[in-house]
C-alpha cells in the first residue's frame, strides 16, 4: 500500500489531516487513524497493521481486523491510497 | 472546497479536528503573486492590470516560501494578475515542488508556448488551470480584453501534449453562458482533466459591469442542467466541477465555517477571503504562523461579523472588496 500522488498528510493535535489535493477533499482522523497511516507510510501490510493494533489496544483481533479493513477500504475509495490487496 | 471526514475510532469516539481553529497551520495558500496582467477582463474580481506599487520583493518572497514549507502547508495555488508575467514564477514553483508541496497555477495561458508547457510538465503540477471564458472568439474576446481564444486553446494543447494535468476555468456571463455545452465538449476533445465553473462573483470590475455580465436566473437554470448532463456524459473521463452557490451564499457559509486557508495578495497582506475587504495580517510585519492565528481571531471580530451580515443583506457592499480594511487584532 502507498499514498496516491497529490495526497498530503499532516499530523495535528487531534490526529491527522489528509488532503487529497487532486479532488480538493480534506479528511481527518483521530489518533488511531494516525497510527494506521503511519504504518502505511512504513510500508506495513494489512496483516501487520492489524496485529500491531490488536496488541497495542489489547483488543479482540477479529474486531480490529474488521475496523482496520473498513478504514483502509475507505482510504482506497477516496483515492488516498493504492495497492490494497483485494 | 468540499470537506469530508473519514473516521477511525474503535470506541466510536466523536472526531476532533474538524473546525478551522483545530489545525496547527493552514491547509491551503491562495497566493496572488502579482497584480500585473496582459489582459483586461470585463469581469476581473482583482481589478488586475498594473502592478501594485509595493509588491513583495524577491527576498520577501523567499522568506514566505520557506515559512510555507516550515508550517508543512500541503497545497498552494498561485494566481495573479497574470502569474506568468512574474520574473520569479518558475523559481517559486520549483521551490515548492522540490519540497513536495501540491501546486496549481491559474493563468490566462497567453504566455504558454511549447517550451513553457514542457517546463511545466517537468515540475509535476497538481494542475495548470487555464481561464477559457467562451467557446467562440467573439464572446471570449469580449470578456477578456486583448485576449485571444486561439492562443488560449493552443496553450491547452501544448500542456496536454506535454502531459500536464490541465484544467479549464469558465466564468459564465449573460453573453457566453449559452456556449457552456460547446466549451465542455471542446475541453473533452483536447484531453482536459477537469472543467471548473460556478456563478460569476459581483466583485471588482464584475461589480462595475454587472448589468452587462450577470446572467438571468433562467440562464443559470439551463446552465446547471447542462452541467449536470455533461457531468453524467463525461463521468470517469473528464471531471466537471461546479459550485452551485453564489458569493453571498458562500459568505454565509464561511461566516459559520471559515476555510483553513489564507489568501495572500501581491503586497504581502493576508485577506480573510476575496469578496470581503478585511486584511488580517501582513507578511512584512508578521510571521506566517502569526497570520494564521490572527486569521482565526479575525473571523470572530465584531467588525467582520457585522460587515459580513450587512453584505449578505446588501450585495452592493461587495464593491468594497478591493478597498482593504486593516483589522486591529490585539
Ligand atoms: C483573477 S484570475 C488570475 C489568473 C489569470 N490572469 C487568469 O486569467 O486566469 C483567476 C481566475 O479568477 C476568475 N475570475 C475573475 N473574476 C471573476 C469573477 N468576478 N467571478 C468569478 N471568477 C472570476 C478568472 O476568470 C480566472 O479564472
Coordinates of C-alpha atoms and ligand atoms in Angstrom, one line a residue:
Chain A
X1 CA 0.0 0.0 0.0
X2 CA 1.2 3.5 -0.7
X3 CA -0.3 7.0 -0.8
X4 CA -1.6 8.3 -4.1
X5 CA 0.2 11.1 -5.8
X6 CA -1.2 14.5 -4.7
X7 CA -2.1 13.2 -1.3
X8 CA -0.6 15.1 1.6
X9 CA -0.9 14.1 5.2
X10 CA 0.0 16.2 8.3
X11 CA 0.0 15.4 12.0
X12 CA -2.3 17.5 14.1
X13 CA -3.1 17.7 17.8
X14 CA -6.3 15.7 17.2
X15 CA -4.8 13.1 14.9
X16 CA -4.1 13.5 11.2
X17 CA -5.4 15.6 8.4
X18 CA -5.3 14.1 4.9
X19 CA -5.6 16.4 1.9
X20 CA -6.4 14.7 -1.4
X21 CA -5.4 17.8 -3.4
X22 CA -6.4 16.3 -6.8
X23 CA -10.1 16.3 -5.8
X24 CA -9.5 19.0 -3.2
X25 CA -11.0 17.0 -0.4
X26 CA -10.0 17.1 3.3
X27 CA -10.3 14.2 5.7
X28 CA -9.5 14.0 9.3
X29 CA -8.7 11.0 11.5
X30 CA -8.2 10.6 15.3
X31 CA -5.0 9.2 16.9
X32 CA -5.8 5.6 15.9
X33 CA -6.2 6.7 12.3
X34 CA -2.8 8.4 12.6
X35 CA -1.2 5.2 13.9
X36 CA -2.6 3.3 10.9
X37 CA -1.5 6.0 8.4
X38 CA 2.0 5.9 10.0
X39 CA 2.2 2.2 9.5
X40 CA 1.1 2.6 5.8
X41 CA 3.9 5.1 5.4
X42 CA 6.3 2.5 6.9
X43 CA 5.0 0.1 4.2
X44 CA 3.5 -2.3 6.6
X45 CA 0.8 -4.6 5.1
X46 CA -2.8 -5.1 6.4
X47 CA -2.0 -8.2 8.5
X48 CA 0.9 -6.4 10.2
X49 CA -1.2 -3.4 10.9
X50 CA -4.0 -5.4 12.5
X51 CA -1.6 -7.5 14.6
X52 CA 0.2 -4.4 15.9
X53 CA -3.0 -2.6 16.7
X54 CA -4.7 -5.6 18.4
X55 CA -1.7 -5.9 20.6
X56 CA -1.4 -2.2 21.4
X57 CA -5.1 -1.8 22.3
X58 CA -5.3 -5.3 23.8
X59 CA -8.5 -5.7 21.8
X60 CA -10.1 -8.6 20.0
X61 CA -8.2 -9.5 16.9
X62 CA -11.4 -10.0 14.8
X63 CA -12.9 -6.7 15.7
X64 CA -9.6 -4.8 15.0
X65 CA -9.3 -6.6 11.7
X66 CA -12.8 -5.6 10.6
X67 CA -12.3 -2.0 11.7
X68 CA -8.9 -1.6 10.0
X69 CA -10.1 -3.3 6.8
X70 CA -13.0 -0.9 6.6
X71 CA -10.8 2.1 7.2
X72 CA -8.3 1.0 4.6
X73 CA -11.1 0.4 2.1
X74 CA -12.4 3.9 2.8
X75 CA -8.9 5.3 2.2
X76 CA -8.8 3.5 -1.1
X77 CA -12.3 4.5 -2.2
X78 CA -11.4 8.2 -1.5
X79 CA -8.2 7.9 -3.7
X80 CA -5.9 8.3 -0.7
X81 CA -4.0 5.0 -1.0
X82 CA -3.5 2.5 -3.8
X83 CA -2.1 -1.0 -4.0
X84 CA -4.5 -2.5 -1.5
X85 CA -4.7 -6.3 -1.8
X86 CA -8.3 -7.4 -2.6
Chain B
X1 CA -13.5 23.4 -1.1
X2 CA -15.6 20.4 -0.1
X3 CA -14.7 19.0 3.3
X4 CA -15.3 15.4 4.2
X5 CA -14.4 13.3 7.1
X6 CA -13.1 9.8 7.4
X7 CA -13.3 8.1 10.7
X8 CA -11.3 5.6 12.6
X9 CA -12.4 5.1 16.1
X10 CA -12.6 1.7 17.7
X11 CA -14.5 3.2 20.6
X12 CA -16.7 5.3 18.3
X13 CA -15.5 8.4 19.9
X14 CA -16.6 11.6 18.1
X15 CA -13.9 13.0 15.9
X16 CA -11.9 16.0 16.9
X17 CA -10.3 18.4 14.5
X18 CA -12.9 19.5 12.0
X19 CA -13.1 23.2 12.9
X20 CA -10.6 25.5 11.2
X21 CA -9.2 26.5 14.6
X22 CA -8.1 23.0 15.4
X23 CA -5.4 22.9 12.6
X24 CA -1.8 23.8 13.5
X25 CA -1.4 25.7 10.3
X26 CA -3.4 26.5 7.1
X27 CA -4.1 23.6 4.7
X28 CA -4.1 25.8 1.7
X29 CA -2.5 29.1 0.5
X30 CA -4.1 31.0 -2.3
X31 CA -1.4 33.4 -3.4
X32 CA -1.9 36.3 -5.8
X33 CA 1.7 36.7 -6.9
X34 CA 1.3 39.9 -8.8
X35 CA -1.2 42.4 -10.0
X36 CA 0.2 43.0 -13.5
X37 CA -1.8 41.4 -16.3
X38 CA -1.6 41.3 -20.0
X39 CA -5.3 41.1 -20.4
X40 CA -8.1 43.5 -19.4
X41 CA -11.1 41.3 -18.4
X42 CA -14.5 42.8 -18.0
X43 CA -15.2 40.6 -15.0
X44 CA -11.9 40.7 -13.2
X45 CA -12.5 40.4 -9.4
X46 CA -9.0 41.5 -8.7
X47 CA -9.1 44.6 -11.0
X48 CA -5.7 43.4 -12.2
X49 CA -3.7 45.3 -14.9
X50 CA -1.0 47.4 -13.4
X51 CA 1.4 46.2 -10.7
X52 CA 0.8 47.4 -7.1
X53 CA 3.4 49.9 -6.0
X54 CA 4.6 47.8 -3.2
X55 CA 4.6 44.2 -4.2
X56 CA 6.8 41.7 -2.3
X57 CA 10.5 41.7 -3.2
X58 CA 12.5 38.6 -4.1
X59 CA 13.8 38.3 -0.5
X60 CA 10.4 38.6 1.0
X61 CA 9.1 36.0 -1.4
X62 CA 11.9 33.7 -0.4
X63 CA 11.1 34.1 3.3
X64 CA 7.4 33.5 2.7
X65 CA 8.1 30.3 0.6
X66 CA 10.3 29.0 3.4
X67 CA 7.6 29.6 6.0
X68 CA 5.1 27.6 3.9
X69 CA 7.5 24.7 4.0
X70 CA 8.2 25.1 7.7
X71 CA 4.5 25.1 8.6
X72 CA 4.0 22.0 6.4
X73 CA 1.3 23.6 4.3
X74 CA 0.4 20.9 1.8
X75 CA -1.2 22.8 -1.0
X76 CA -0.6 26.2 -2.8
X77 CA -2.4 27.9 -5.6
X78 CA -0.6 30.6 -7.5
X79 CA -2.6 33.2 -9.3
X80 CA -2.4 36.9 -10.1
X81 CA -2.7 39.2 -12.0
X82 CA -1.1 37.0 -14.6
X83 CA 1.4 34.9 -12.6
X84 CA 3.5 34.0 -15.7
X85 CA 4.4 37.7 -16.1
X86 CA 6.3 37.5 -12.7
X87 CA 10.0 37.0 -13.2
X88 CA 10.2 34.5 -10.3
X89 CA 7.2 32.4 -11.2
X90 CA 9.2 29.3 -12.2
X91 CA 11.8 29.7 -9.3
X92 CA 8.9 29.8 -6.8
X93 CA 7.2 26.8 -8.4
X94 CA 10.5 24.8 -8.4
X95 CA 11.0 25.6 -4.8
X96 CA 7.5 24.3 -3.8
X97 CA 7.7 21.2 -5.9
X98 CA 11.2 20.4 -4.5
X99 CA 9.6 20.3 -1.1
X100 CA 6.7 18.1 -2.3
X101 CA 4.0 20.7 -2.0
X102 CA 1.0 20.2 -4.3
X103 CA 0.8 23.1 -6.6
X104 CA -1.6 24.6 -9.0
X105 CA -1.4 27.8 -11.1
X106 CA -4.2 29.8 -12.6
X107 CA -3.3 31.6 -15.8
X108 CA -4.8 33.0 -18.9
X109 CA -2.4 30.8 -20.9
X110 CA -1.3 33.5 -23.3
X111 CA 2.4 33.1 -22.4
X112 CA 2.4 29.3 -22.6
X113 CA 4.2 28.0 -25.7
X114 CA 5.6 24.5 -26.3
X115 CA 8.7 25.2 -24.3
X116 CA 6.9 26.6 -21.3
X117 CA 4.5 23.7 -21.3
X118 CA 7.5 21.3 -21.2
X119 CA 8.9 23.2 -18.3
X120 CA 5.6 22.9 -16.5
X121 CA 5.4 19.2 -17.2
X122 CA 8.8 18.7 -15.5
X123 CA 7.6 20.4 -12.4
X124 CA 4.7 18.0 -11.9
X125 CA 2.0 20.5 -11.1
X126 CA -1.2 19.2 -9.5
X127 CA -2.7 21.2 -12.3
X128 CA -2.5 24.2 -14.5
X129 CA -5.8 26.0 -14.7
X130 CA -6.4 27.9 -17.9
X131 CA -9.2 30.5 -18.0
X132 CA -11.4 30.0 -21.1
X133 CA -14.4 32.3 -20.9
X134 CA -16.1 31.3 -24.1
X135 CA -16.2 28.8 -27.0
X136 CA -16.0 31.4 -29.8
X137 CA -13.5 34.2 -30.4
X138 CA -16.4 36.7 -30.3
X139 CA -17.5 36.1 -26.7
X140 CA -14.1 35.2 -25.4
X141 CA -12.5 38.4 -26.6
X142 CA -15.5 40.5 -25.5
X143 CA -14.9 39.2 -22.0
X144 CA -11.1 39.1 -22.0
X145 CA -9.8 42.4 -23.3
X146 CA -6.7 41.9 -25.5
X147 CA -7.3 38.2 -25.2
X148 CA -7.1 35.6 -28.0
X149 CA -9.1 32.4 -27.9
X150 CA -6.8 30.6 -30.4
X151 CA -3.7 31.3 -28.3
X152 CA -5.5 30.1 -25.2
X153 CA -6.7 26.8 -26.8
X154 CA -3.2 26.4 -28.2
X155 CA -1.8 26.7 -24.7
X156 CA -4.2 24.0 -23.6
X157 CA -3.0 21.8 -26.4
X158 CA 0.7 22.3 -25.6
X159 CA 0.0 21.5 -21.9
X160 CA -2.0 18.3 -22.6
X161 CA 0.6 17.2 -25.1
X162 CA 3.4 17.7 -22.6
X163 CA 1.4 15.6 -20.1
X164 CA 0.5 18.4 -17.7
X165 CA -2.7 17.9 -15.8
X166 CA -4.7 20.7 -17.4
X167 CA -8.0 22.2 -16.2
X168 CA -10.3 24.8 -17.7
X169 CA -12.0 27.5 -15.7
X170 CA -15.1 29.1 -17.2
X171 CA -16.9 32.1 -15.8
X172 CA -20.4 32.4 -17.2
X173 CA -21.9 35.7 -18.1
X174 CA -25.0 36.9 -20.0
X175 CA -23.2 36.7 -23.3
X176 CA -21.2 33.5 -23.0
X177 CA -23.3 31.2 -20.9
X178 CA -25.1 29.7 -23.9
X179 CA -21.6 28.4 -25.0
X180 CA -21.1 26.2 -22.0
X181 CA -22.1 22.9 -23.6
X182 CA -19.9 23.6 -26.6
X183 CA -16.9 24.5 -24.5
X184 CA -17.2 21.4 -22.4
X185 CA -17.2 19.3 -25.5
X186 CA -14.1 21.1 -26.8
X187 CA -12.4 20.6 -23.4
X188 CA -13.0 16.9 -23.6
X189 CA -11.7 16.7 -27.1
X190 CA -8.5 18.5 -26.0
X191 CA -7.9 15.9 -23.3
X192 CA -8.6 18.3 -20.4
X193 CA -8.6 16.8 -16.9
X194 CA -11.2 19.0 -15.3
X195 CA -13.7 21.7 -16.1
X196 CA -14.4 24.2 -13.3
X197 CA -17.2 26.7 -13.3
X198 CA -19.7 28.5 -11.0
X199 CA -21.6 31.7 -10.7
X200 CA -19.8 34.9 -11.5
X201 CA -18.9 37.0 -8.4
X202 CA -20.1 40.5 -8.2
X203 CA -16.7 41.8 -7.1
X204 CA -14.2 44.2 -8.6
X205 CA -14.7 45.0 -12.3
X206 CA -17.6 42.5 -12.4
X207 CA -19.5 44.7 -10.0
X208 CA -18.8 47.7 -12.2
X209 CA -20.0 45.9 -15.3
X210 CA -22.7 43.8 -13.6
X211 CA -25.5 45.0 -15.9
X212 CA -23.8 43.6 -19.0
X213 CA -22.4 40.5 -17.3
X214 CA -24.9 39.0 -14.8
X215 CA -26.8 36.0 -16.3
X216 CA -30.5 35.8 -15.7
X217 CA -32.0 33.2 -13.3
X218 CA -33.3 31.4 -16.4
X219 CA -29.9 31.3 -17.9
X220 CA -28.4 29.9 -14.7
X221 CA -31.2 27.3 -14.5
X222 CA -30.3 26.0 -18.0
X223 CA -26.6 26.3 -17.2
X224 CA -26.8 23.9 -14.2
X225 CA -28.9 21.5 -16.2
X226 CA -26.3 21.4 -18.9
X227 CA -23.5 20.9 -16.3
X228 CA -25.4 18.0 -14.8
X229 CA -25.9 16.4 -18.1
X230 CA -22.3 16.9 -19.2
X231 CA -21.0 15.6 -15.9
X232 CA -23.0 12.4 -16.5
X233 CA -21.9 12.2 -20.1
X234 CA -18.2 12.5 -19.3
X235 CA -18.3 10.7 -16.0
X236 CA -14.9 8.9 -15.4
X237 CA -13.3 10.7 -18.4
X238 CA -13.3 14.4 -17.5
X239 CA -14.2 15.9 -14.2
X240 CA -16.8 18.6 -14.2
X241 CA -16.8 20.6 -11.0
X242 CA -19.4 23.3 -10.4
X243 CA -20.3 25.1 -7.3
X244 CA -24.0 26.0 -7.4
X245 CA -23.9 28.8 -4.8
X246 CA -23.2 32.5 -5.4
X247 CA -20.8 34.6 -3.4
X248 CA -23.4 35.7 -0.9
X249 CA -24.2 32.0 -0.1
X250 CA -20.5 31.4 0.2
X251 CA -20.1 34.2 2.7
X252 CA -23.0 32.9 4.8
X253 CA -21.3 29.6 4.9
X254 CA -17.8 30.9 5.6
X255 CA -19.0 33.1 8.4
X256 CA -20.1 29.9 10.2
X257 CA -17.3 27.8 9.0
X258 CA -14.2 29.6 7.7
X259 CA -11.8 27.7 5.5
X260 CA -8.5 26.5 6.8
X261 CA -6.7 28.6 4.2
X262 CA -5.1 32.0 3.7
X263 CA -5.3 34.4 0.8
X264 CA -2.1 36.4 0.2
X265 CA -2.2 39.4 -2.1
X266 CA 0.8 40.8 -4.1
X267 CA 1.8 43.3 -1.4
X268 CA 2.1 40.5 1.2
X269 CA -1.2 41.3 3.0
X270 CA -3.4 38.4 4.1
X271 CA -7.1 38.9 3.2
X272 CA -9.8 37.0 5.1
X273 CA -11.5 36.0 1.8
X274 CA -11.6 37.5 -1.7
X275 CA -15.1 39.1 -1.5
X276 CA -14.5 40.9 1.9
X277 CA -12.3 43.9 2.3
X278 CA -10.6 42.7 5.5
X279 CA -6.9 42.3 6.0
X280 CA -5.8 40.2 9.0
X281 CA -2.0 40.3 8.6
X282 CA 1.0 41.4 6.6
X283 CA 4.0 39.2 5.7
X284 CA 6.2 42.3 6.2
X285 CA 5.1 42.5 9.8
X286 CA 4.0 39.1 10.9
X287 CA 5.3 35.6 10.6
X288 CA 3.0 33.2 8.7
X289 CA 2.2 31.4 12.0
X290 CA 1.1 34.7 13.5
X291 CA -1.0 35.5 10.5
X292 CA -2.7 32.1 10.9
X293 CA -3.6 32.9 14.5
X294 CA -4.8 36.4 13.5
X295 CA -6.9 35.0 10.8
X296 CA -8.7 32.8 13.3
X297 CA -9.4 35.8 15.6
X298 CA -10.4 38.0 12.7
X299 CA -13.3 35.8 11.7
X300 CA -14.8 36.4 15.1
X301 CA -14.1 40.1 15.1
X302 CA -17.3 42.1 15.6
X303 CA -16.5 44.4 12.6
X304 CA -16.1 41.4 10.4
X305 CA -19.3 39.7 11.6
X306 CA -21.4 42.9 11.3
X307 CA -20.0 43.8 7.9
X308 CA -20.4 40.3 6.5
X309 CA -24.0 40.2 7.8
X310 CA -24.6 43.5 6.1
X311 CA -23.1 42.3 2.8
X312 CA -25.4 39.3 3.0
X313 CA -28.5 41.6 3.0
X314 CA -26.9 44.3 0.8
X315 CA -24.9 42.9 -2.1
X316 CA -23.8 46.5 -3.0
X317 CA -21.2 46.3 -0.2
X318 CA -19.3 43.7 -2.3
X319 CA -18.0 46.8 -4.1
X320 CA -15.8 47.3 -1.1
X321 CA -13.9 44.0 -1.6
X322 CA -10.8 45.6 -3.0
X323 CA -10.7 48.6 -0.6
X324 CA -8.7 46.9 2.0
X325 CA -9.5 47.4 5.7
X326 CA -6.9 46.5 8.3
X327 CA -8.3 45.0 11.5
X328 CA -7.0 45.7 14.9
X329 CA -6.3 42.3 16.4
X330 CA -4.6 42.7 19.7
Ligands
LIG1 C1 -8.2 36.7 -11.4 S1 -7.7 35.4 -12.5 C2 -5.9 35.5 -12.3 C3 -5.2 34.5 -13.1 C4 -5.1 34.7 -14.6 N1 -4.7 36.0 -15.0 C5 -6.3 34.2 -15.3 O1 -6.9 35.0 -16.1 O2 -6.7 33.1 -15.1 C6 -8.1 33.9 -11.7 C7 -9.5 33.3 -12.0 O3 -10.5 34.1 -11.4 C8 -11.6 34.2 -12.4 N2 -12.4 35.4 -12.1 C9 -12.0 36.7 -12.2 N3 -13.0 37.5 -11.9 C10 -14.0 36.7 -11.5 C11 -15.4 37.0 -11.0 N4 -15.8 38.2 -11.0 N5 -16.1 35.9 -10.7 C12 -15.7 34.7 -10.8 N6 -14.4 34.4 -11.2 C13 -13.6 35.4 -11.6 C14 -10.8 34.3 -13.7 O4 -11.7 34.1 -14.8 C15 -9.8 33.3 -13.5 O5 -10.2 32.0 -13.9

